[in-house]
Coordinates of N, CA and C in Angstrom, one line a residue:
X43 N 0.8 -1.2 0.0 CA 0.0 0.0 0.0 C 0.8 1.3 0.0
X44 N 2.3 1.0 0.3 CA 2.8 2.3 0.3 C 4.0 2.5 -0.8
X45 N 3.4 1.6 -1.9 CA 4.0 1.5 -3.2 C 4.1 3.2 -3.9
X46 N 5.1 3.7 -4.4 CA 5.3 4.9 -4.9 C 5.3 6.2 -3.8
X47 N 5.1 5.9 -2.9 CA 5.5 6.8 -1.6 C 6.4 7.7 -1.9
X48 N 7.0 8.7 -1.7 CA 8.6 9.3 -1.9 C 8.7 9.3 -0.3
X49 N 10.3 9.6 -0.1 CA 10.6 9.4 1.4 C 12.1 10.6 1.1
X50 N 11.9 10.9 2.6 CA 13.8 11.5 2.6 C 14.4 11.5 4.1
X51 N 15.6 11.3 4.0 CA 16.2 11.1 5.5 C 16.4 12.4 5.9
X52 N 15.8 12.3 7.0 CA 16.5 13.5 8.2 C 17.6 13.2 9.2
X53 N 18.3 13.9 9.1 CA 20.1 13.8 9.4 C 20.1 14.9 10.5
X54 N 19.9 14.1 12.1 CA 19.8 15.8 12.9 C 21.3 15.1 13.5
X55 N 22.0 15.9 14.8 CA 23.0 15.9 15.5 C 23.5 17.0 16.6
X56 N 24.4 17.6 16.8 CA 24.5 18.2 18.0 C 24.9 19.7 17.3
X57 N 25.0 19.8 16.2 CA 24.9 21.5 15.3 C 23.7 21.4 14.4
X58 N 23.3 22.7 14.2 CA 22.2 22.6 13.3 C 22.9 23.4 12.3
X59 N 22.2 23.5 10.8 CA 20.8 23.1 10.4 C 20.7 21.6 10.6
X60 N 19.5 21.1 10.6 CA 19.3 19.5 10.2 C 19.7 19.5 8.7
X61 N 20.0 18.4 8.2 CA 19.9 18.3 7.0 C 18.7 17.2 6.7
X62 N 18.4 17.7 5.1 CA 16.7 16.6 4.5 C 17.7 16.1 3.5
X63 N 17.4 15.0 3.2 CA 18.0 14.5 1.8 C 16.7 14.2 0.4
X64 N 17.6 14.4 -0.5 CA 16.9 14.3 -1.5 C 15.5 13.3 -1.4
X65 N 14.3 13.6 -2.1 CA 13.3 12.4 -2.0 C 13.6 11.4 -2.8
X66 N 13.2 10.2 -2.0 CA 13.4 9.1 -3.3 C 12.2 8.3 -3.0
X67 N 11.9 7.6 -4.3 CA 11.1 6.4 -4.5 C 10.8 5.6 -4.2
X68 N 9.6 5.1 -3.2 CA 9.8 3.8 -2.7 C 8.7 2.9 -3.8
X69 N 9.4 1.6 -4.6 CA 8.9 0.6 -5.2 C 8.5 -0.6 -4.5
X70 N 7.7 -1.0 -4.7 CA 7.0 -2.0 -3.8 C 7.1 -3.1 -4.6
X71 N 7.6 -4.5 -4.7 CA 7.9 -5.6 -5.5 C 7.3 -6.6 -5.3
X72 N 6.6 -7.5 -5.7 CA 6.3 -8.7 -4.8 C 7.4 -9.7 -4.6
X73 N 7.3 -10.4 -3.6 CA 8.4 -11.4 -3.6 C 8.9 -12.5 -5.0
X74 N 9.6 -12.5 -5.4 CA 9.8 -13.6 -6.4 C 9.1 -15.5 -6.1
X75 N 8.7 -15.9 -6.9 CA 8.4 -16.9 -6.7 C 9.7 -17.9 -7.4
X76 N 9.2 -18.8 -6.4 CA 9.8 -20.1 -6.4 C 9.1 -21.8 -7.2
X77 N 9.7 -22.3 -8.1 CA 8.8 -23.0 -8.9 C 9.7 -24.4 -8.5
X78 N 9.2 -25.3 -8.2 CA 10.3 -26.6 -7.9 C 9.8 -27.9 -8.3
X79 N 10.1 -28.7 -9.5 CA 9.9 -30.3 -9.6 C 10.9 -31.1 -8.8
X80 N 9.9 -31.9 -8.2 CA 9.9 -32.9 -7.1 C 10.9 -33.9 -7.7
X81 N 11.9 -34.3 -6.8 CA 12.4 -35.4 -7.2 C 12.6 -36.5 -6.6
X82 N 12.5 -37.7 -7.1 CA 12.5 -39.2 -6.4 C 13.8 -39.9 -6.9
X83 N 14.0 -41.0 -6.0 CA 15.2 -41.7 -5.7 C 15.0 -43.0 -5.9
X84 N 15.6 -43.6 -5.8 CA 15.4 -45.3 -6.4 C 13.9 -45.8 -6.5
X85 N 13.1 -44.9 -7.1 CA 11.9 -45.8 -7.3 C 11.8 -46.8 -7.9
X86 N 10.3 -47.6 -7.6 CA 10.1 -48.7 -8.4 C 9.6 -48.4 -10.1
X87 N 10.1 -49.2 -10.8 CA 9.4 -48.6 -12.1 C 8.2 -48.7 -12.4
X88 N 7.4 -47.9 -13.2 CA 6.2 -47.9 -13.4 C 5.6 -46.8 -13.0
X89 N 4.8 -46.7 -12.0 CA 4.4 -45.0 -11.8 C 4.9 -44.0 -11.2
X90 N 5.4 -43.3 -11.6 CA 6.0 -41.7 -11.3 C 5.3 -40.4 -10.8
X91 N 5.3 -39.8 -9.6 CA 4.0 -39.0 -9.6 C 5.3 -37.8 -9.3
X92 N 5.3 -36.6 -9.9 CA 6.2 -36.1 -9.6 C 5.3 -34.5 -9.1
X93 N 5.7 -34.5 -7.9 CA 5.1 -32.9 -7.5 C 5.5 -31.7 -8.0
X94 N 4.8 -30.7 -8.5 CA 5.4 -29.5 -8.8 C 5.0 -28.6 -7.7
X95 N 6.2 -27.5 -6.3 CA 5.8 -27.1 -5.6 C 6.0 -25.6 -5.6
X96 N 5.4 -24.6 -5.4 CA 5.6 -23.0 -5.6 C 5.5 -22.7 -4.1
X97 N 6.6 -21.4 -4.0 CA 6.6 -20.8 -2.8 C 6.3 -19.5 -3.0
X98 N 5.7 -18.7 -2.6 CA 5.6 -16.9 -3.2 C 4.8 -16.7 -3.5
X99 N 3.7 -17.8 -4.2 CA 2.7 -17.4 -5.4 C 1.4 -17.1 -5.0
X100 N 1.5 -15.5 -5.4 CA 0.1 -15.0 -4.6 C 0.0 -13.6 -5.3
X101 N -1.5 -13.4 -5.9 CA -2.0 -12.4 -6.7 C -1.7 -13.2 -8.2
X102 N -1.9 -14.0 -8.8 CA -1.2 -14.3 -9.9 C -2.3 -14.3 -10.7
X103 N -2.5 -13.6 -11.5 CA -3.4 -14.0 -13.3 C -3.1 -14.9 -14.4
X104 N -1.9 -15.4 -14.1 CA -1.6 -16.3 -15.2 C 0.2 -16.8 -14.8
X105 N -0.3 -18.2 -15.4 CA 0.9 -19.3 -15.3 C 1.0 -19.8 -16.6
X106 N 2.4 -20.3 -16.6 CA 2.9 -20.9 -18.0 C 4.1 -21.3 -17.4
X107 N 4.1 -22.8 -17.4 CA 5.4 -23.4 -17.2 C 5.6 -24.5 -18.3
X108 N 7.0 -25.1 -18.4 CA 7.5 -26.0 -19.3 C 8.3 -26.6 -18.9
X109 N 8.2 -28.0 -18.4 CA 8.8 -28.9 -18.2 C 9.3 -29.8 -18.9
X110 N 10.7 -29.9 -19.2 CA 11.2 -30.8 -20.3 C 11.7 -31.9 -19.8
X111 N 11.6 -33.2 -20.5 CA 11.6 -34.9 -20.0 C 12.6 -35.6 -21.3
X112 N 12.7 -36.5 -21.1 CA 13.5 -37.4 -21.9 C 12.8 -38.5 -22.0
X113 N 12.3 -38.9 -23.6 CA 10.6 -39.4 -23.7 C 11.8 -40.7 -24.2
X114 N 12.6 -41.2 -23.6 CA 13.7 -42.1 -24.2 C 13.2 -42.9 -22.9
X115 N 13.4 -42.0 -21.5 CA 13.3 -42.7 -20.5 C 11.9 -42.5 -19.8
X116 N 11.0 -41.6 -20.2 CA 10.0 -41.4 -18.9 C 8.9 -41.3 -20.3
X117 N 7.8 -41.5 -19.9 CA 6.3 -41.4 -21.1 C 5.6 -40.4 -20.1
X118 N 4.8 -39.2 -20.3 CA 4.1 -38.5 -19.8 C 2.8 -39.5 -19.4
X119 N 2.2 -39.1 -18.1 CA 0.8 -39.8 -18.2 C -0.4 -38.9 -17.7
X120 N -0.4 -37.9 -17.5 CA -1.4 -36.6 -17.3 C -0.7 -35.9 -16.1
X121 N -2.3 -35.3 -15.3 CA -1.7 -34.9 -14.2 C -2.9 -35.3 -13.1
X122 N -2.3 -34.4 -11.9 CA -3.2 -34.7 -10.9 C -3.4 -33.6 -9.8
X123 N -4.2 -33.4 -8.5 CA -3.7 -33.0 -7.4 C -3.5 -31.6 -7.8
X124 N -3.7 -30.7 -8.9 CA -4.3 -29.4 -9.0 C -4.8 -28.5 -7.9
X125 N -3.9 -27.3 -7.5 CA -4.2 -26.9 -6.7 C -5.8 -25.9 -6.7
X126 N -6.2 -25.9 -5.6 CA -8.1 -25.6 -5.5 C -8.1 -24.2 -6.5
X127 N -7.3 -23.0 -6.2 CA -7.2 -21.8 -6.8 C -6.7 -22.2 -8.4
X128 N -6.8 -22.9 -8.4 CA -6.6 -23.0 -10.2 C -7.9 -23.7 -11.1
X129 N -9.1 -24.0 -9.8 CA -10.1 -24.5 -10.6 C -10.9 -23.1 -11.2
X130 N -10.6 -21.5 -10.7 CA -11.4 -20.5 -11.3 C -10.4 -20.6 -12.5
X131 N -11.3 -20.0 -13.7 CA -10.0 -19.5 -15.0 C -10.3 -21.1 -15.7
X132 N -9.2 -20.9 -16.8 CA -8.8 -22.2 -18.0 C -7.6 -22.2 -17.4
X133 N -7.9 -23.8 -17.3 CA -6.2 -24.4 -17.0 C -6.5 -25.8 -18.1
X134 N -5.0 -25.6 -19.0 CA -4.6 -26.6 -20.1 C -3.1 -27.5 -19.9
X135 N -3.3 -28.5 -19.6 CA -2.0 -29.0 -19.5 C -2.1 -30.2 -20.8
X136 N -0.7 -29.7 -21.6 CA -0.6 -30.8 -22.7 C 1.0 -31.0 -22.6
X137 N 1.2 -32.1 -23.8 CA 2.5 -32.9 -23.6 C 2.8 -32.8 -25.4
X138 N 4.1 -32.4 -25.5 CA 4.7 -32.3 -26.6 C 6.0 -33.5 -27.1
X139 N 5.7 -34.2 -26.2 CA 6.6 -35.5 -26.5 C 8.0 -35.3 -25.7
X140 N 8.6 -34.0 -25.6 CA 9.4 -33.8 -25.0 C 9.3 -32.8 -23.5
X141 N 8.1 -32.2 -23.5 CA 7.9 -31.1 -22.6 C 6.4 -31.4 -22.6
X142 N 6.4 -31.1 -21.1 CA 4.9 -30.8 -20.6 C 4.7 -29.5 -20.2
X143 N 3.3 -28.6 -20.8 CA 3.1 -27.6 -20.9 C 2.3 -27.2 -19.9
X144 N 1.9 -26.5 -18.8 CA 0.8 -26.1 -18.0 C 1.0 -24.8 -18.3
X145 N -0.3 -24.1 -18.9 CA -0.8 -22.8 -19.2 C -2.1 -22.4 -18.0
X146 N -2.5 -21.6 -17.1 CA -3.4 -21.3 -17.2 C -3.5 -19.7 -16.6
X147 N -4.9 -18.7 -16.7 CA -5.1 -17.6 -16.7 C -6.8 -17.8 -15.7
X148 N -6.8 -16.7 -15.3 CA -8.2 -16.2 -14.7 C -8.3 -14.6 -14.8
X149 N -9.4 -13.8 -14.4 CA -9.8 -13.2 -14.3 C -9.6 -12.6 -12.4
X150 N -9.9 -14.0 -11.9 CA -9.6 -13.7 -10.1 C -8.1 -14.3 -10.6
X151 N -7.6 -13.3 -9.4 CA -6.2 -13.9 -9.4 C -6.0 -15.2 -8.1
X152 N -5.2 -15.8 -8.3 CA -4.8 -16.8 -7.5 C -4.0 -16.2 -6.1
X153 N -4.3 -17.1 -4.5 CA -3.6 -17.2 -4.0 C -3.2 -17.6 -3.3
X154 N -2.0 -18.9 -3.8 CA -1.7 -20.5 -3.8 C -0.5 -20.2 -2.7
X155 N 0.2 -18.9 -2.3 CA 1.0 -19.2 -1.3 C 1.9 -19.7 -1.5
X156 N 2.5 -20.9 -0.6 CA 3.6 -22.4 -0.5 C 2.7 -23.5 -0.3
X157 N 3.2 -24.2 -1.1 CA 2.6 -25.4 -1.5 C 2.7 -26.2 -2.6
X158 N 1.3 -27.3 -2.9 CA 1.7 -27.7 -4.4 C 0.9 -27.1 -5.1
X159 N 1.4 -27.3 -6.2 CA 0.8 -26.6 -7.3 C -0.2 -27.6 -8.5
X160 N 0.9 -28.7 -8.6 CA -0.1 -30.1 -9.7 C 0.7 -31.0 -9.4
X161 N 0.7 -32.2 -9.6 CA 1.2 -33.2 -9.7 C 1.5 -33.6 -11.3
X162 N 2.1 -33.9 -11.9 CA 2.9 -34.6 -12.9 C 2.6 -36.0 -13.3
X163 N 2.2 -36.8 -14.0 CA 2.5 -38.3 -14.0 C 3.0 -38.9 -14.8
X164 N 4.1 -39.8 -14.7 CA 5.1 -40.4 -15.9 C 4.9 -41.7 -15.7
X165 N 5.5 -42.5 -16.4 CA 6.0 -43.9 -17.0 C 7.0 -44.1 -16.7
X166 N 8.0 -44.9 -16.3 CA 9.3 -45.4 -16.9 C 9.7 -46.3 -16.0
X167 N 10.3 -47.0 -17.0 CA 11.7 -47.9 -17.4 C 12.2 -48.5 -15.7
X168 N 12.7 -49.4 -15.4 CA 13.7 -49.8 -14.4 C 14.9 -49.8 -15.0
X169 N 16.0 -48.8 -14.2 CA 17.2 -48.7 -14.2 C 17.4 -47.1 -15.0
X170 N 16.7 -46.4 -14.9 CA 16.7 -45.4 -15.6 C 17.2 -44.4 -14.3
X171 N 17.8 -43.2 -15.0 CA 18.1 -41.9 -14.4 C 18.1 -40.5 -14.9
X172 N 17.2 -40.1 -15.1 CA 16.9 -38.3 -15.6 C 16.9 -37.1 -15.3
X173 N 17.0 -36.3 -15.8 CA 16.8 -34.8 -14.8 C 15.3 -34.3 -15.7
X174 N 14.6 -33.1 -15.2 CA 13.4 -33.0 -15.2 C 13.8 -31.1 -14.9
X175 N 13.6 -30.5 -16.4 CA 14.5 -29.2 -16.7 C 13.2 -28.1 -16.8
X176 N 13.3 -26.9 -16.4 CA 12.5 -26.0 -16.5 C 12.6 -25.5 -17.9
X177 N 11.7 -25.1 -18.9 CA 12.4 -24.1 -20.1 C 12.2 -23.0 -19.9
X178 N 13.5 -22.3 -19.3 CA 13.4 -21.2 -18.8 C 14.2 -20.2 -20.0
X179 N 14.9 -21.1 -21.1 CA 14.8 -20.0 -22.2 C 14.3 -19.9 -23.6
X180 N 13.4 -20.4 -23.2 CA 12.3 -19.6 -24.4 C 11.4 -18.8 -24.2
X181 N 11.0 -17.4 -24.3 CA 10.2 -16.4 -24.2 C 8.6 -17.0 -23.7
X182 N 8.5 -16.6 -22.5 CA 6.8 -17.0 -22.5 C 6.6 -18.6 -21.5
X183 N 7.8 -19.5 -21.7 CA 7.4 -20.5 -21.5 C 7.5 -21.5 -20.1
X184 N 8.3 -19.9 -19.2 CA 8.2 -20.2 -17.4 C 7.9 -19.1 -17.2
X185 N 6.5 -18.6 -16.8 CA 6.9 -17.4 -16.1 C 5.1 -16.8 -15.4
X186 N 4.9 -16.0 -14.5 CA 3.6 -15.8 -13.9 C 3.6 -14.2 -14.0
X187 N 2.6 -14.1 -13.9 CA 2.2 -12.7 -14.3 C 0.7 -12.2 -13.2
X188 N 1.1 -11.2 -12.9 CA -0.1 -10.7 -12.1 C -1.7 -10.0 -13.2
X189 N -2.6 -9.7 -12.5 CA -4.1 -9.6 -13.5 C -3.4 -8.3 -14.6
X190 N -2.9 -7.9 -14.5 CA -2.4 -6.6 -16.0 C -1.1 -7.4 -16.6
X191 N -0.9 -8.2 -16.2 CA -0.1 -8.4 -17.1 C 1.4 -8.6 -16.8
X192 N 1.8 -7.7 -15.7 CA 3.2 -7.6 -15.8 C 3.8 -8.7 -14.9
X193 N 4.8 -9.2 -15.6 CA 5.9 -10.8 -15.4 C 6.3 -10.4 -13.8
X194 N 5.7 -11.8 -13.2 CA 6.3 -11.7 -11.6 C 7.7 -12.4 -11.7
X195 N 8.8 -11.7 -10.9 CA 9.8 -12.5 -10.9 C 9.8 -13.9 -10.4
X196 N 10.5 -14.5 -11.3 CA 10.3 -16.2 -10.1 C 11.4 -16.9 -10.9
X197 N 11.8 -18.1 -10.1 CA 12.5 -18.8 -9.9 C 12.6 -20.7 -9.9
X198 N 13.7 -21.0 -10.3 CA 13.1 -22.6 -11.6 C 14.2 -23.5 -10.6
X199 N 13.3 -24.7 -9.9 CA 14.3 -25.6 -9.4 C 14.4 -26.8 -10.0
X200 N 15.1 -27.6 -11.1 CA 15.2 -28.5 -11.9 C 15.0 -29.9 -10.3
X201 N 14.3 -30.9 -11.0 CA 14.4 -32.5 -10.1 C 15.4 -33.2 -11.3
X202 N 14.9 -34.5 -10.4 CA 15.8 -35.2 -11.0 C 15.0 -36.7 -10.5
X203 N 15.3 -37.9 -11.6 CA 14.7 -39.2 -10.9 C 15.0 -40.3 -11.1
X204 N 15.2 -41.3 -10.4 CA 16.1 -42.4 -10.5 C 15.2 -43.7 -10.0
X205 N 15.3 -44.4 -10.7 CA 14.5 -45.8 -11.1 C 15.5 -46.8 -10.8
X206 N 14.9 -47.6 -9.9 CA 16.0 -48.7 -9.5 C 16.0 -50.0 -10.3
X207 N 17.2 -50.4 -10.7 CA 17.1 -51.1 -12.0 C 16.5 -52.9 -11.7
X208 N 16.4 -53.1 -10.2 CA 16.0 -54.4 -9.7 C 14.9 -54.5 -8.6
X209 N 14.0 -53.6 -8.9 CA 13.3 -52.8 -8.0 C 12.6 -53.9 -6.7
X210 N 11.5 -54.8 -7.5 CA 11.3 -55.2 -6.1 C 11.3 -56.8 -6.5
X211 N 12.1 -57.7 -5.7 CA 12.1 -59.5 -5.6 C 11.7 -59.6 -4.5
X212 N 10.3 -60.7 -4.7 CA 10.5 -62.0 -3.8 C 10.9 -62.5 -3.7
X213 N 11.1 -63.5 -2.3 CA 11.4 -64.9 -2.4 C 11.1 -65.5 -1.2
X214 N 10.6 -66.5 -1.2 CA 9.6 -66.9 -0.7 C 10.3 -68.6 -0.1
X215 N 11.2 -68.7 -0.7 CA 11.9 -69.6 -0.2 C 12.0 -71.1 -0.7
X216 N 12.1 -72.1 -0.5 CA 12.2 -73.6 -1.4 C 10.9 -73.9 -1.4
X217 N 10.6 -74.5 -2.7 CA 9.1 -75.1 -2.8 C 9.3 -76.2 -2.6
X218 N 8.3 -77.0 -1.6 CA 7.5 -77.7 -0.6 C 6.8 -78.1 -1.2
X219 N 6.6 -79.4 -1.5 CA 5.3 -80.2 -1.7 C 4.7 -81.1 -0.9
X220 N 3.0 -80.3 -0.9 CA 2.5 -80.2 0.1 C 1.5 -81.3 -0.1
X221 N 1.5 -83.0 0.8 CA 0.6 -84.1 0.3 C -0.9 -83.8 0.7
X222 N -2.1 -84.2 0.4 CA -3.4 -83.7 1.0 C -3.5 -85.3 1.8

């Protein structure tokens, strides 16, 4: 609220005059957000739920992130676990074979705070190891923006995930045959 204020220091001491210093500007910023894919450690293969979590995110009119995968080792499988403030507005999440896209905009702005943001769901492989990259350079394709428009600063935490290549054995021990 006290965005564009002007301010000036007063400089007193044990002679006078006081002195005033020039006015200056006060800009009011919001905090940067923080955008983070979740990472997992020797999972089992097969389902992958990977959290996407934001810290800062508050007042927002629109999201666009880009997450880039390695469709060598991981298969996209939707998403999930969408945070409540994202049910006002259009929210689109699609998959480009190599990147998964979440776009969405409202009219109310969001405010998600810390926390999660969606869940992710992949495929893959036993014995596999990936990283899981923000595309933070191409124009447009990480970044949040408050209701007019203008780009909130924020911030891209790459995961990473590793699939254990023998994930899970029984054994149950010598078979027994059992007379009736």
């Amino acid at each position: 609220t006290l965005n564009s204020y002007r301010y000036r220091c007063y400089v007193t001491g044990t002679c006078t005059p006081y002195v005033y210093s020039e006015s200056a500007l006060l800009t009011v910023t919001a905090a940067a957000i923080s955008t983070t894919a979740g990472s997992i450690s020797n999972s089992c293969s097969g389902n992958l739920t990977i959290p996407v979590s934001v810290t800062n995110c508050n007042n927002v009119g629109g999201i666009s992130l880009a997450l880039n995968y390695d469709p060598a080792k991981l298969t996209f499988d939707g998403y999930q676990s969408t945070h409540a403030e994202l049910s006002t507005g259009l929210l689109i999440v699609n998959n480009t074979g190599t990147q998964v896209k979440l776009s969405w905009g409202s009219t109310n702005p969001a405010d998600i705070g810390n926390g999660l943001l969606v869940e992710f769901k992949f495929k893959g492989n036993a014995g596999q190891s990936t990283t899981l990259t923000w595309d933070t350079q191409t124009p447009g394709n990480c970044e949040y923006s408050d209701l007019l428009g203008t780009i909130i600063t924020s911030f891209y935490n790459n995961g990473t995930i590793s699939i254990a290549a023998n994930a899970l054995i029984a054994n149950a021990g010598n078979d027994v045959a059992i007379n009736p």
